[in-house]
Structure formats: structure tokens, C-alpha cells
Short mmCIF file of N, CA, C and O in Angstrom, two decimals:
data_model
loop_
_atom_site.label_atom_id
_atom_site.label_comp_id
_atom_site.label_asym_id
_atom_site.label_seq_id
_atom_site.Cartn_x
_atom_site.Cartn_y
_atom_site.Cartn_z
N MET A 1 133.55 94.61 118.30
CA MET A 1 132.49 95.22 118.19
C MET A 1 131.76 94.02 118.88
O MET A 1 131.81 92.95 119.19
N ASP A 2 131.07 94.47 120.03
CA ASP A 2 130.30 93.68 120.97
C ASP A 2 128.89 93.23 120.35
O ASP A 2 128.34 93.64 119.19
N ASN A 3 128.24 92.37 120.86
CA ASN A 3 127.29 91.82 120.59
C ASN A 3 126.04 92.79 120.24
O ASN A 3 125.32 92.72 119.33
N TRP A 4 125.76 93.58 121.22
CA TRP A 4 124.71 94.79 120.78
C TRP A 4 124.95 95.62 119.42
O TRP A 4 123.93 95.80 119.04
N THR A 5 126.06 96.08 119.46
CA THR A 5 126.37 96.88 118.35
C THR A 5 126.15 96.10 116.94
O THR A 5 125.94 96.66 115.99
N PHE A 6 126.52 94.73 116.81
CA PHE A 6 126.64 93.88 116.00
C PHE A 6 125.24 93.80 115.39
O PHE A 6 124.36 93.71 114.53
N GLY A 7 124.28 93.46 116.56
CA GLY A 7 122.72 93.15 116.06
C GLY A 7 122.13 94.47 116.01
O GLY A 7 121.13 94.26 114.86
N ILE A 8 122.34 95.63 116.32
CA ILE A 8 121.81 96.90 115.91
C ILE A 8 122.03 96.90 114.22
O ILE A 8 121.42 97.35 113.51
N THR A 9 123.29 96.84 114.17
CA THR A 9 123.99 96.78 112.76
C THR A 9 123.12 95.77 111.71
O THR A 9 122.68 96.34 110.65
N MET A 10 123.24 94.69 112.27
CA MET A 10 122.24 93.69 111.22
C MET A 10 120.52 94.17 111.39
O MET A 10 120.29 94.08 110.05
N ILE A 11 120.01 94.75 112.14
CA ILE A 11 118.81 94.90 112.22
C ILE A 11 118.41 96.42 111.26
O ILE A 11 117.70 96.31 110.32
N VAL A 12 119.65 97.30 111.52
CA VAL A 12 119.73 98.64 110.41
C VAL A 12 119.70 97.81 108.58
O VAL A 12 119.30 98.36 107.85
N VAL A 13 120.70 97.12 108.55
CA VAL A 13 120.87 96.45 107.39
C VAL A 13 119.93 95.47 106.76
O VAL A 13 119.46 95.89 105.20
N GLY A 14 119.05 94.76 107.70
CA GLY A 14 118.03 93.98 107.30
C GLY A 14 117.18 94.94 106.99
O GLY A 14 116.66 94.64 105.43
N MET A 15 116.57 95.86 107.46
CA MET A 15 115.44 96.84 107.51
C MET A 15 115.76 97.55 105.92
O MET A 15 114.90 97.87 105.41
N GLY A 16 117.05 97.74 105.88
CA GLY A 16 117.09 98.90 104.68
C GLY A 16 117.29 97.93 103.48
O GLY A 16 116.83 98.22 102.75
N GLY A 17 117.78 96.53 103.56
CA GLY A 17 117.64 96.04 102.34
C GLY A 17 116.52 95.48 102.10
O GLY A 17 115.93 95.45 101.06
N THR A 18 115.42 95.08 102.99
CA THR A 18 114.30 94.81 102.89
C THR A 18 113.34 96.01 102.07
O THR A 18 112.76 95.79 101.35
N LEU A 19 114.01 97.34 102.74
CA LEU A 19 113.01 98.54 102.06
C LEU A 19 113.39 98.68 100.39
O LEU A 19 112.46 98.97 99.59
N LEU A 20 114.69 98.40 100.38
CA LEU A 20 115.50 98.44 98.93
C LEU A 20 114.78 97.54 97.98
O LEU A 20 114.56 97.95 96.64
N THR A 21 114.69 96.47 98.00
CA THR A 21 114.11 95.44 97.28
C THR A 21 112.56 95.99 97.19
O THR A 21 112.46 95.71 96.08
N LEU A 22 111.86 96.22 98.07
CA LEU A 22 110.48 96.30 97.77
C LEU A 22 110.44 97.31 97.09
O LEU A 22 109.49 97.78 96.01
N TRP A 23 111.29 98.70 97.01
CA TRP A 23 111.37 99.60 96.22
C TRP A 23 111.60 99.24 94.69
O TRP A 23 110.98 99.70 93.86
N ILE A 24 112.95 98.50 94.48
CA ILE A 24 112.88 97.74 93.11
C ILE A 24 111.97 97.35 92.68
O ILE A 24 111.30 97.22 91.57
N LEU A 25 110.95 96.58 93.63
CA LEU A 25 110.17 95.51 93.06
C LEU A 25 108.83 96.84 92.62
O LEU A 25 107.95 96.13 91.39
N SER A 26 108.63 97.67 93.04
CA SER A 26 107.42 98.55 92.63
C SER A 26 107.74 98.98 91.62
O SER A 26 107.04 99.49 90.69
N LEU A 27 109.28 99.52 91.48
CA LEU A 27 109.88 100.31 89.85
C LEU A 27 109.48 99.00 89.35
O LEU A 27 108.91 99.57 87.62
N ILE A 28 109.78 97.83 89.24
CA ILE A 28 109.55 97.17 88.35
C ILE A 28 108.24 96.85 87.70
O ILE A 28 107.88 96.89 86.52
N MET A 29 107.23 97.01 88.90
CA MET A 29 105.69 96.52 88.46
C MET A 29 105.18 97.84 87.92
O MET A 29 104.50 97.59 86.85
N SER A 30 105.63 99.13 88.28
CA SER A 30 105.08 100.09 87.33
C SER A 30 105.66 100.30 86.03
O SER A 30 105.17 100.53 85.14
N LEU A 31 106.93 99.66 85.96
CA LEU A 31 107.02 99.60 84.66
C LEU A 31 106.59 98.67 83.85
O LEU A 31 106.24 98.87 82.60
N LEU A 32 106.02 97.26 84.25
CA LEU A 32 105.14 96.25 83.70
C LEU A 32 104.16 97.20 83.53
O LEU A 32 103.17 96.78 82.29
N LYS A 33 103.49 98.06 84.04
CA LYS A 33 102.09 98.67 84.03
C LYS A 33 102.26 99.44 82.83
O LYS A 33 101.19 99.63 82.07
N MET A 34 103.29 100.24 82.46
CA MET A 34 103.33 101.20 81.55
C MET A 34 103.55 100.24 80.14
O MET A 34 103.25 100.91 79.15
N LEU A 35 103.92 99.19 80.38
CA LEU A 35 104.55 98.20 79.32
C LEU A 35 103.22 97.85 78.38
O LEU A 35 102.82 97.61 77.55
N PHE A 36 102.65 97.20 79.43
CA PHE A 36 101.25 96.33 79.51
C PHE A 36 99.86 96.91 80.19
O PHE A 36 99.74 96.53 80.92
N PRO A 37 99.54 97.93 79.47
CA PRO A 37 98.05 98.56 80.02
C PRO A 37 97.23 97.58 80.12
O PRO A 37 96.94 96.82 79.45
N TYR A 38 96.46 97.88 81.55
CA TYR A 38 95.17 97.30 81.47
C TYR A 38 93.96 97.16 80.62
O TYR A 38 93.68 98.74 80.49
N GLN A 39 93.52 96.41 80.06
CA GLN A 39 92.54 96.51 78.96
C GLN A 39 90.90 95.67 79.44
O GLN A 39 91.43 94.81 79.57
N GLU A 40 89.84 96.51 79.20
CA GLU A 40 88.68 95.86 79.57
C GLU A 40 88.51 94.70 78.54
O GLU A 40 89.31 94.45 77.63
N GLY A 41 87.57 93.94 78.57
CA GLY A 41 87.20 92.65 77.82
C GLY A 41 86.88 93.29 76.30
O GLY A 41 86.37 94.44 76.56
N GLU A 42 87.31 92.89 75.36
CA GLU A 42 86.94 93.24 74.14
C GLU A 42 85.77 92.66 73.29
O GLU A 42 85.74 92.40 72.17
N GLU A 43 84.78 92.45 73.93
CA GLU A 43 83.51 92.20 73.57
C GLU A 43 82.58 93.12 73.21
O GLU A 43 82.67 94.19 73.77
#
């Protein structure tokens, strides 16, 4: 595997990993929103 192929592979894996991580975090935040809904002040 030459340097160009390795570099492109690392770019694709890095971007894919980043998008996967962001997707997982968004799922966690959506789950937390369902568990703890926002409520206005109780005054």
C-alpha cells in the first residue's frame, strides 16, 4: 500500500468515525430529552 492509498484510507476512516460518533451522541441527547423533558419555571 503506497502513501496515497494509506492517506485516503485514513481520511475516509477518520471522517466516518467522526460522523458515527456525532450520530451516537445525537441519539444519546434525544434519549435524554425524552427522559427529562424541558419544563418552564414552576412559579
